[in-house]
Tab-separated table of C-alpha atoms in Angstrom:
chain	number	residue	atom	x	y	z
A	1	MET	CA	-57.000	-21.856	13.896
A	2	GLU	CA	-57.342	-24.000	10.788
A	3	ALA	CA	-60.600	-25.937	10.735
A	4	SER	CA	-60.532	-29.725	10.405
A	5	SER	CA	-61.798	-31.264	7.177
A	6	GLU	CA	-64.917	-32.534	8.956
A	7	ALA	CA	-65.653	-29.128	10.494
A	8	LEU	CA	-65.088	-27.408	7.160
A	9	LEU	CA	-67.398	-29.872	5.443
A	10	GLU	CA	-70.089	-29.106	7.996
A	11	GLN	CA	-69.679	-25.343	7.509
A	12	LEU	CA	-69.747	-25.543	3.719
A	13	SER	CA	-72.795	-27.810	3.721
A	14	GLN	CA	-74.745	-25.003	5.369
A	15	LEU	CA	-74.108	-22.606	2.465
A	16	PRO	CA	-76.652	-22.157	-0.360
A	17	SER	CA	-75.872	-24.409	-3.333
A	18	ARG	CA	-75.834	-21.471	-5.762
A	19	LYS	CA	-73.178	-19.717	-3.663
A	20	LEU	CA	-70.973	-22.815	-3.727
A	21	ALA	CA	-71.472	-23.157	-7.496
A	22	ALA	CA	-70.442	-19.514	-7.994
A	23	ALA	CA	-67.310	-20.106	-5.915
A	24	LEU	CA	-66.348	-23.104	-8.063
A	25	ILE	CA	-66.769	-21.064	-11.239
A	26	GLU	CA	-64.614	-18.325	-9.760
A	27	LEU	CA	-61.887	-20.867	-8.937
A	28	ARG	CA	-62.232	-22.671	-12.255
A	29	TYR	CA	-58.925	-21.522	-13.736
A	30	ALA	CA	-56.988	-21.036	-10.492
A	31	ALA	CA	-55.220	-24.397	-10.879
A	32	ASP	CA	-55.060	-27.155	-13.488
A	33	CYS	CA	-56.761	-29.665	-11.211
A	34	ILE	CA	-59.920	-27.628	-10.511
A	35	GLU	CA	-61.669	-27.753	-13.893
A	36	PRO	CA	-61.327	-31.566	-14.154
A	37	ALA	CA	-62.703	-31.801	-10.605
A	38	ILE	CA	-65.729	-29.717	-11.602
A	39	GLU	CA	-66.172	-31.880	-14.678
A	40	ARG	CA	-66.218	-35.009	-12.500
A	41	LEU	CA	-68.967	-33.497	-10.355
A	42	LEU	CA	-71.170	-32.989	-13.414
A	43	VAL	CA	-70.821	-36.525	-14.814
A	44	ASN	CA	-73.353	-39.126	-13.663
A	45	PRO	CA	-72.091	-42.480	-12.299
A	46	GLU	CA	-73.013	-44.539	-15.364
A	47	GLU	CA	-71.272	-42.089	-17.678
A	48	LYS	CA	-68.125	-42.252	-15.528
A	49	VAL	CA	-67.772	-45.975	-16.236
A	50	THR	CA	-68.370	-45.367	-19.944
A	51	ARG	CA	-65.748	-42.616	-19.952
A	52	PHE	CA	-63.292	-44.906	-18.177
A	53	ARG	CA	-63.745	-47.715	-20.697
A	54	SER	CA	-63.451	-45.285	-23.595
A	55	GLY	CA	-60.348	-43.671	-22.084
A	56	LEU	CA	-58.799	-47.081	-21.485
A	57	GLN	CA	-59.266	-48.060	-25.134
A	58	LYS	CA	-57.743	-44.763	-26.216
A	59	ALA	CA	-54.785	-45.354	-23.900
A	60	LEU	CA	-54.291	-48.868	-25.295
A	61	SER	CA	-53.999	-47.426	-28.775
A	62	GLY	CA	-51.365	-44.954	-27.628
A	63	GLY	CA	-53.636	-41.927	-27.747
A	64	SER	CA	-53.599	-40.913	-24.082
A	65	ASN	CA	-51.227	-40.250	-21.179
A	66	ILE	CA	-50.699	-41.275	-17.572
A	67	HIS	CA	-52.392	-38.141	-16.197
A	68	ARG	CA	-55.569	-38.936	-18.113
A	69	LEU	CA	-55.536	-42.480	-16.722
A	70	LYS	CA	-55.244	-41.112	-13.190
A	71	THR	CA	-58.196	-38.783	-13.792
A	72	LEU	CA	-60.318	-41.626	-15.145
A	73	LEU	CA	-59.562	-43.728	-12.075
A	74	LEU	CA	-60.500	-40.819	-9.830
A	75	GLU	CA	-63.874	-40.680	-11.524
A	76	LEU	CA	-64.561	-44.298	-10.562
A	77	ASN	CA	-64.300	-43.391	-6.872
A	78	ASP	CA	-68.029	-42.736	-6.734
A	79	PRO	CA	-70.409	-44.691	-4.445
A	80	GLY	CA	-73.177	-44.204	-7.017
A	81	ILE	CA	-71.459	-46.413	-9.608
A	82	ASP	CA	-72.983	-49.845	-10.104
A	83	PRO	CA	-70.431	-52.222	-8.456
A	84	ALA	CA	-70.671	-54.834	-11.216
A	85	SER	CA	-69.930	-52.214	-13.897
A	86	GLY	CA	-67.073	-50.671	-11.911
A	87	PHE	CA	-65.597	-54.072	-11.063
A	88	SER	CA	-65.629	-55.365	-14.648
A	89	ALA	CA	-64.131	-52.103	-15.935
A	90	LEU	CA	-61.224	-52.383	-13.486
A	91	VAL	CA	-60.694	-56.070	-14.242
A	92	GLU	CA	-60.316	-55.037	-17.879
A	93	PHE	CA	-57.831	-52.382	-16.760
A	94	PHE	CA	-55.728	-54.996	-14.947
A	95	LYS	CA	-55.908	-57.448	-17.855
A	96	ASN	CA	-54.308	-54.817	-20.093
A	97	ASP	CA	-51.421	-54.176	-17.677
A	98	GLU	CA	-48.738	-55.335	-20.111
A	99	THR	CA	-49.732	-52.845	-22.841
A	100	LEU	CA	-50.186	-49.948	-20.412
A	101	ILE	CA	-46.915	-50.522	-18.586
A	102	GLU	CA	-44.886	-50.866	-21.767
A	103	GLU	CA	-46.526	-47.768	-23.247
A	104	TYR	CA	-46.579	-45.380	-20.287
A	105	ASP	CA	-44.376	-46.645	-17.467
A	106	ASP	CA	-41.124	-44.799	-18.164
A	107	ASP	CA	-41.021	-43.411	-14.604
A	108	GLY	CA	-42.728	-46.294	-12.820
A	109	SER	CA	-45.890	-44.334	-12.058
A	110	VAL	CA	-48.278	-46.667	-13.924
A	111	GLY	CA	-47.108	-49.535	-11.733
A	112	TYR	CA	-48.011	-47.516	-8.650
A	113	LEU	CA	-51.391	-46.783	-10.231
A	114	PHE	CA	-52.158	-50.501	-10.465
A	115	GLU	CA	-50.847	-51.316	-7.007
A	116	GLY	CA	-52.460	-48.324	-5.295
A	117	SER	CA	-55.706	-46.661	-6.335
A	118	ALA	CA	-56.770	-49.286	-8.901
A	119	ALA	CA	-56.400	-52.157	-6.392
A	120	GLU	CA	-58.294	-50.193	-3.715
A	121	LEU	CA	-61.123	-49.355	-6.107
A	122	LEU	CA	-61.374	-52.955	-7.288
A	123	ALA	CA	-61.620	-54.137	-3.674
A	124	GLY	CA	-64.297	-51.559	-2.957
A	125	PHE	CA	-66.479	-52.774	-5.819
A	126	ALA	CA	-65.757	-56.421	-4.958
A	127	SER	CA	-67.011	-55.940	-1.396
A	128	ARG	CA	-70.475	-55.113	-2.820
A	129	LEU	CA	-70.699	-58.073	-5.224
A	130	ASP	CA	-71.575	-61.745	-4.981
A	131	GLU	CA	-68.374	-63.544	-3.965
A	132	GLU	CA	-68.800	-66.146	-6.712
A	133	VAL	CA	-68.306	-63.429	-9.333
A	134	VAL	CA	-65.276	-62.021	-7.536
A	135	VAL	CA	-63.590	-65.402	-7.068
A	136	GLU	CA	-64.027	-66.346	-10.737
A	137	ALA	CA	-62.527	-63.032	-11.800
A	138	LEU	CA	-59.538	-63.455	-9.461
A	139	GLU	CA	-58.883	-67.014	-10.623
A	140	ASP	CA	-58.682	-65.792	-14.203
A	141	LEU	CA	-56.889	-62.517	-13.498
A	142	LEU	CA	-53.922	-64.016	-11.662
A	143	LEU	CA	-52.870	-66.250	-14.533
A	144	HIS	CA	-49.800	-64.971	-16.395
A	145	ASP	CA	-49.127	-61.994	-14.125
A	146	GLU	CA	-45.931	-61.065	-15.968
A	147	TYR	CA	-45.482	-57.634	-14.368
A	148	LEU	CA	-46.622	-58.728	-10.879
A	149	VAL	CA	-49.087	-55.840	-10.504
A	150	ARG	CA	-52.187	-58.031	-10.522
A	151	ALA	CA	-51.018	-59.531	-7.222
A	152	ALA	CA	-51.768	-56.165	-5.582
A	153	ALA	CA	-55.411	-56.610	-6.576
A	154	TRP	CA	-55.364	-60.165	-5.207
A	155	HIS	CA	-53.895	-59.152	-1.834
A	156	ARG	CA	-56.370	-56.297	-1.447
A	157	VAL	CA	-59.539	-57.983	-2.725
A	158	THR	CA	-59.062	-61.243	-0.795
A	159	ARG	CA	-59.298	-59.269	2.463
A	160	GLU	CA	-62.999	-58.830	1.689
A	161	LEU	CA	-63.786	-62.516	1.076
A	162	SER	CA	-65.263	-65.140	3.376
A	163	PRO	CA	-63.225	-68.166	4.558
A	164	GLY	CA	-65.152	-70.376	2.139
A	165	SER	CA	-64.141	-68.265	-0.847
A	166	LEU	CA	-60.556	-68.116	0.350
A	167	ARG	CA	-60.450	-71.916	0.606
A	168	ARG	CA	-61.768	-72.190	-2.953
A	169	LEU	CA	-58.964	-69.913	-4.136
A	170	GLU	CA	-56.482	-72.039	-2.194
A	171	SER	CA	-57.658	-75.146	-4.035
A	172	THR	CA	-57.424	-73.357	-7.379
A	173	LEU	CA	-53.855	-72.212	-6.727
A	174	LYS	CA	-52.838	-75.748	-5.771
A	175	GLY	CA	-54.617	-77.276	-8.777
A	176	PRO	CA	-53.596	-77.888	-12.407
A	177	LYS	CA	-54.723	-74.463	-13.583
A	178	TYR	CA	-51.720	-72.845	-11.889
A	179	SER	CA	-49.244	-75.726	-12.269
A	180	SER	CA	-47.261	-73.863	-14.945
A	181	GLU	CA	-47.015	-70.653	-12.913
A	182	SER	CA	-43.930	-69.614	-10.944
A	183	PRO	CA	-43.823	-71.584	-7.650
A	184	ARG	CA	-42.563	-68.480	-5.845
A	185	ARG	CA	-45.476	-66.392	-7.130
A	186	VAL	CA	-48.038	-69.053	-6.220
A	187	ALA	CA	-46.479	-69.321	-2.758
A	188	ASN	CA	-46.801	-65.567	-2.328
A	189	LEU	CA	-50.495	-65.699	-3.203
A	190	LEU	CA	-51.089	-68.642	-0.871
A	191	GLU	CA	-49.285	-66.788	1.915
A	192	SER	CA	-51.762	-63.951	1.513
A	193	LEU	CA	-54.680	-66.383	1.809
A	194	ALA	CA	-53.176	-68.066	4.870
A	195	THR	CA	-52.739	-64.675	6.526
A	196	HIS	CA	-56.353	-63.673	5.865
A	197	LEU	CA	-57.536	-67.059	7.162
A	198	GLY	CA	-55.301	-66.974	10.223
A	199	ASP	CA	-54.207	-70.524	9.359
A	200	SER	CA	-50.733	-71.016	10.871
A	201	VAL	CA	-50.371	-74.585	9.532
A	202	MET	CA	-51.118	-73.406	5.986
A	203	LEU	CA	-48.792	-70.433	6.419
A	204	GLU	CA	-45.886	-72.601	7.575
A	205	THR	CA	-46.425	-75.023	4.684
A	206	THR	CA	-46.560	-72.118	2.244
A	207	LEU	CA	-43.419	-70.463	3.599
A	208	THR	CA	-41.420	-73.640	2.972
A	209	MET	CA	-42.771	-74.257	-0.531
A	210	THR	CA	-39.767	-72.685	-2.244
A	211	LYS	CA	-37.032	-73.136	0.405
A	212	PRO	CA	-35.777	-75.928	2.628
A	213	ALA	CA	-36.386	-74.301	6.020
A	214	LEU	CA	-37.954	-71.332	7.751
A	215	GLY	CA	-35.881	-68.164	8.062
A	216	PRO	CA	-36.052	-65.391	10.700
A	217	ASP	CA	-38.649	-63.399	8.721
A	218	ASP	CA	-40.794	-66.513	8.395
A	219	SER	CA	-40.644	-67.114	12.143
A	220	LEU	CA	-41.751	-63.523	12.681
A	221	LYS	CA	-44.707	-63.959	10.328
A	222	LEU	CA	-45.824	-67.097	12.154
A	223	ALA	CA	-45.349	-65.465	15.559
A	224	GLN	CA	-47.345	-62.429	14.420
A	225	MET	CA	-50.197	-64.679	13.278
A	226	HIS	CA	-50.321	-66.417	16.673
A	227	LEU	CA	-50.257	-63.027	18.388
A	228	ASP	CA	-53.134	-61.728	16.236
A	229	LYS	CA	-55.138	-64.811	17.245
A	230	GLY	CA	-54.400	-64.269	20.940
A	231	GLU	CA	-52.128	-67.321	21.110
A	232	PHE	CA	-49.383	-65.567	23.047
A	233	GLN	CA	-47.450	-68.624	24.266
A	234	SER	CA	-47.382	-70.075	20.758
A	235	ALA	CA	-46.114	-66.732	19.441
A	236	LEU	CA	-43.201	-66.826	21.917
A	237	GLU	CA	-42.422	-70.401	20.964
A	238	ARG	CA	-42.281	-69.428	17.296
A	239	LEU	CA	-39.786	-66.685	18.061
A	240	ASP	CA	-37.613	-68.973	20.157
A	241	ALA	CA	-37.712	-71.725	17.522
A	242	ASP	CA	-35.704	-69.647	15.051
A	243	PRO	CA	-32.287	-71.364	15.069
A	244	SER	CA	-30.457	-68.173	14.076
A	245	GLY	CA	-31.967	-66.178	16.955
A	246	LYS	CA	-32.486	-63.234	14.607
A	247	ALA	CA	-36.259	-63.323	14.823
A	248	SER	CA	-36.063	-62.197	18.451
A	249	ASP	CA	-33.190	-59.753	18.057
A	250	GLY	CA	-34.774	-57.266	15.653
A	251	TYR	CA	-37.001	-54.416	16.772
A	252	LYS	CA	-40.150	-56.109	15.503
A	253	GLY	CA	-39.273	-59.338	17.284
A	254	ARG	CA	-38.575	-57.506	20.535
A	255	ASP	CA	-41.911	-55.679	20.264
A	256	LEU	CA	-43.719	-58.939	19.677
A	257	ARG	CA	-42.050	-60.623	22.660
A	258	ILE	CA	-42.884	-57.701	24.945
A	259	ARG	CA	-46.538	-57.783	23.913
A	260	CYS	CA	-46.800	-61.529	24.546
A	261	LEU	CA	-45.084	-61.413	27.948
A	262	LYS	CA	-47.371	-58.576	29.024
A	263	GLU	CA	-50.498	-60.429	27.910
A	264	LEU	CA	-49.315	-63.578	29.715
A	265	GLY	CA	-48.764	-61.629	32.935
A	266	ARG	CA	-45.078	-62.509	33.142
A	267	THR	CA	-44.195	-59.164	34.699
A	268	ALA	CA	-40.499	-59.639	35.504
A	269	GLU	CA	-39.743	-60.947	31.998
A	270	HIS	CA	-41.895	-58.211	30.470
A	271	PHE	CA	-39.941	-55.485	32.299
A	272	LEU	CA	-36.593	-57.016	31.367
A	273	ALA	CA	-37.545	-57.392	27.682
A	274	SER	CA	-38.786	-53.778	27.609
A	275	TRP	CA	-35.504	-52.537	29.084
A	276	GLU	CA	-33.409	-54.597	26.657
A	277	ARG	CA	-35.335	-53.206	23.700
A	278	PHE	CA	-34.740	-49.663	24.930
A	279	ILE	CA	-31.056	-50.003	25.795
A	280	ALA	CA	-30.335	-51.497	22.341
A	281	TYR	CA	-31.272	-48.100	20.846
A	282	PRO	CA	-31.688	-45.546	23.638
A	283	THR	CA	-33.496	-42.513	22.253
A	284	VAL	CA	-35.872	-40.001	23.775
A	285	ASP	CA	-38.859	-41.523	21.982
A	286	ASP	CA	-37.915	-45.022	23.052
A	287	PHE	CA	-37.484	-43.918	26.658
A	288	GLU	CA	-41.030	-42.601	26.629
A	289	LYS	CA	-42.133	-45.894	25.110
A	290	LEU	CA	-40.324	-47.718	27.924
A	291	VAL	CA	-42.083	-45.638	30.587
A	292	GLN	CA	-45.441	-46.231	28.901
A	293	GLU	CA	-44.729	-49.969	28.850
A	294	ILE	CA	-43.552	-50.325	32.453
A	295	GLY	CA	-45.541	-47.558	34.149
A	296	GLU	CA	-45.323	-43.836	34.809
A	297	GLU	CA	-44.620	-44.522	38.481
A	298	TYR	CA	-41.232	-45.952	37.474
A	299	ARG	CA	-40.108	-42.872	35.485
A	300	ASP	CA	-37.622	-41.548	38.064
A	301	LYS	CA	-36.072	-44.949	38.721
A	302	LEU	CA	-35.754	-45.580	34.995
A	303	SER	CA	-34.156	-42.149	34.453
A	304	THR	CA	-31.527	-42.931	37.081
A	305	LYS	CA	-30.887	-46.360	35.599
A	306	VAL	CA	-30.488	-44.861	32.117
A	307	ALA	CA	-27.986	-42.264	33.321
A	308	GLU	CA	-25.962	-45.000	35.003
A	309	SER	CA	-26.155	-47.435	32.091
A	310	LEU	CA	-25.237	-45.296	29.082
A	311	PRO	CA	-21.654	-45.911	27.927
A	312	HIS	CA	-19.404	-42.919	28.612
A	313	THR	CA	-16.303	-44.067	26.736
A	314	GLU	CA	-17.897	-43.852	23.296
A	315	PHE	CA	-19.873	-40.961	21.864
A	316	HIS	CA	-23.411	-41.012	20.506
A	317	ALA	CA	-25.233	-37.725	20.029
A	318	LEU	CA	-28.541	-39.451	20.820
A	319	ASN	CA	-27.198	-40.474	24.233
A	320	ALA	CA	-26.348	-36.873	25.083
A	321	SER	CA	-29.776	-35.705	23.897
A	322	LEU	CA	-31.396	-38.376	26.064
A	323	LEU	CA	-29.466	-37.226	29.141
A	324	LEU	CA	-30.676	-33.679	28.515
A	325	HIS	CA	-34.246	-34.906	28.133
A	326	LEU	CA	-34.000	-36.718	31.471
A	327	GLY	CA	-32.708	-33.628	33.235
A	328	TYR	CA	-29.076	-34.720	33.532
A	329	THR	CA	-27.768	-31.485	32.054
A	330	GLU	CA	-24.363	-31.462	33.719
A	331	GLU	CA	-23.781	-35.105	32.837
A	332	ALA	CA	-24.699	-34.418	29.207
A	333	GLU	CA	-22.261	-31.509	29.002
A	334	ARG	CA	-19.475	-33.540	30.586
A	335	TYR	CA	-20.204	-36.421	28.214
A	336	VAL	CA	-19.746	-34.132	25.188
A	337	LEU	CA	-16.584	-32.492	26.551
A	338	GLU	CA	-14.958	-35.811	27.408
A	339	ASN	CA	-15.662	-37.173	23.915
A	340	CYS	CA	-15.073	-34.053	21.819
A	341	GLN	CA	-12.538	-35.879	19.635
A	342	LYS	CA	-15.125	-38.462	18.612
A	343	LEU	CA	-17.806	-36.196	17.175
A	344	GLU	CA	-16.933	-37.072	13.581
A	345	HIS	CA	-18.608	-40.453	14.033
A	346	SER	CA	-21.963	-38.823	14.781
A	347	PHE	CA	-24.868	-38.675	12.357
A	348	TYR	CA	-25.154	-35.077	11.165
A	349	GLY	CA	-28.832	-34.599	12.016
A	350	HIS	CA	-28.445	-36.014	15.521
A	351	LEU	CA	-25.473	-33.767	16.245
A	352	ALA	CA	-27.301	-30.695	14.935
A	353	ASP	CA	-30.247	-31.441	17.233
A	354	LEU	CA	-27.870	-31.934	20.172
A	355	ALA	CA	-26.083	-28.636	19.490
A	356	ASN	CA	-29.397	-26.784	19.575
A	357	LEU	CA	-30.457	-28.522	22.798
A	358	LEU	CA	-27.166	-27.649	24.503
A	359	LYS	CA	-27.506	-24.033	23.427
A	360	CYS	CA	-31.055	-23.838	24.745
A	361	ARG	CA	-30.017	-25.403	28.071
A	362	GLY	CA	-27.232	-22.849	28.493
A	363	LYS	CA	-24.403	-25.341	28.043
A	364	ARG	CA	-22.365	-22.965	25.927
A	365	GLN	CA	-18.987	-24.737	25.896
A	366	ALA	CA	-20.409	-28.070	24.724
A	367	ALA	CA	-22.681	-26.317	22.221
A	368	VAL	CA	-19.701	-24.443	20.734
A	369	ILE	CA	-17.803	-27.709	20.241
A	370	CYS	CA	-20.775	-29.240	18.406
A	371	TYR	CA	-21.446	-26.180	16.225
A	372	ARG	CA	-17.776	-25.857	15.274
A	373	HIS	CA	-17.695	-29.489	14.236
A	374	LEU	CA	-20.870	-29.128	12.164
A	375	LEU	CA	-19.559	-25.978	10.494
A	376	GLU	CA	-16.159	-27.395	9.621
A	377	ASP	CA	-17.576	-30.724	8.493
A	378	ILE	CA	-19.673	-28.970	5.835
A	379	LEU	CA	-16.720	-26.857	4.672
A	380	ALA	CA	-14.255	-29.743	4.698
A	381	ARG	CA	-16.550	-31.784	2.491
A	382	GLY	CA	-17.138	-28.856	0.149
A	383	LYS	CA	-20.906	-29.239	0.367
A	384	SER	CA	-21.779	-25.963	-1.334
A	385	LYS	CA	-25.511	-26.716	-1.230
A	386	ALA	CA	-25.232	-26.856	2.558
A	387	TYR	CA	-23.219	-23.662	2.949
A	388	HIS	CA	-26.318	-21.811	4.149
A	389	TYR	CA	-26.369	-24.182	7.145
A	390	ALA	CA	-22.696	-23.520	7.735
A	391	ALA	CA	-23.369	-19.779	7.607
A	392	GLU	CA	-26.140	-20.209	10.180
A	393	TYR	CA	-23.774	-22.131	12.476
A	394	TYR	CA	-21.208	-19.363	12.036
A	395	ARG	CA	-23.848	-16.815	13.083
A	396	ILE	CA	-24.755	-18.846	16.176
A	397	LEU	CA	-21.093	-19.224	17.134
A	398	LYS	CA	-20.642	-15.481	16.791
A	399	GLU	CA	-23.451	-15.031	19.319
A	400	ILE	CA	-22.544	-17.678	21.914
A	401	ASP	CA	-18.753	-18.181	21.629
A	402	PRO	CA	-16.686	-15.599	23.540
A	403	GLU	CA	-13.600	-16.824	21.675
A	404	HIS	CA	-15.169	-16.555	18.243
A	405	LEU	CA	-12.901	-13.712	17.063
A	406	SER	CA	-9.794	-15.759	17.814
A	407	TYR	CA	-11.371	-18.807	16.107
A	408	VAL	CA	-12.123	-17.055	12.798
A	409	PRO	CA	-8.482	-16.626	11.559
A	410	ALA	CA	-7.825	-20.357	11.918
A	411	LEU	CA	-11.118	-21.094	10.141
A	412	ARG	CA	-10.141	-18.793	7.264
A	413	ALA	CA	-6.723	-20.420	7.049
A	414	ARG	CA	-8.360	-23.818	6.577
A	415	HIS	CA	-11.282	-22.819	4.381
A	416	GLY	CA	-10.484	-19.396	2.942
A	417	ARG	CA	-11.178	-20.566	-0.617
A	418	LYS	CA	-14.817	-21.423	0.146
A	419	TYR	CA	-15.781	-18.027	-1.326
A	420	SER	CA	-19.538	-18.604	-1.535
A	421	PHE	CA	-19.617	-19.484	2.159
A	422	TRP	CA	-17.755	-16.315	3.164
A	423	GLU	CA	-20.073	-14.249	0.961
A	424	MET	CA	-23.049	-15.676	2.887
A	425	VAL	CA	-21.327	-14.866	6.178
A	426	GLU	CA	-20.633	-11.268	5.118
A	427	LYS	CA	-24.218	-10.757	3.975
A	428	GLY	CA	-25.223	-11.706	7.459
């Protein structure tokens, strides 16, 4: 059995240091990433910051590459680095975003570097500094964010700040210093502050800064904030206040409503909302979620209700899979047979899963119908890259279909020119 990372760390820590060093030397050239990793181990924290600043200047002059920048950032992920030095080095990195993006961002990877590891590292250093220093840096950094990557640093770093510092940043954003900035961008930054503060009044004001009224997504954000604060009735009221009704109809809105009703002890409404969420998209996973929500003691009753409620005049592969999961094997087979002319509307992956389930449950006739459809769909579309799947379906049909020999001539008549497929079939 493969050991967990923690267990492996414990085992390796018991080995003599010289033995570990010898192992690293032995692995030195096994992969391109190992030697740089060894090099990082041998560099002291102060030198890592110096190397980063030097590498950044080299990159700004066009004498580096994106991989080197990634390596330099990796080196800064060291708890021994002085937080003030690491923070100022990363602020400099963000302030040079325009040059770096224009020079190295052909594939978009530099943007991800700013928004991912660089923002996380900056937040880590910020959490160990005096907030006054951090706030001043953020106030300056967010001006003229042309490429919108500095906002990632803002969103991440402000999570670490006290309410007092967040209020100071709020005042700065609303003041003359940011009056020439994009209203939409300022609103986005204020929304982040409101979320961290848990201030629903500020959030609502911010959400309407650049539009006349709240939309469904805005109602969800406000409801989520009330939920996070334990204000369950207010969260429900926010959902219901959406004039379009869309805030409550989506999966997230349904989840939020269910959570609130449960916390408020409104059992009948909680059960009904849980059922409505499930029946809107009845899958195996969502059935298990329904049982978890309502109670394991209701599993059998819910299974019966599901079997009675699923529509039988339209075909969904997920419905058939759900019936099989619930033990309604005969009903699932009959459902497939009665709707065999409607399989073309099924999502390929769902139908493939259903075919396998039917085969495993011994429902040969229904499985054959599904496998034949999958096979002929691939051939009809001429998906040569998927012919190996078609060949696998052909092999399965040969095993489970007693009428396979009589089926093959008709298949050849329709798809005889798919030579690469037939070669795969012949090779077995």
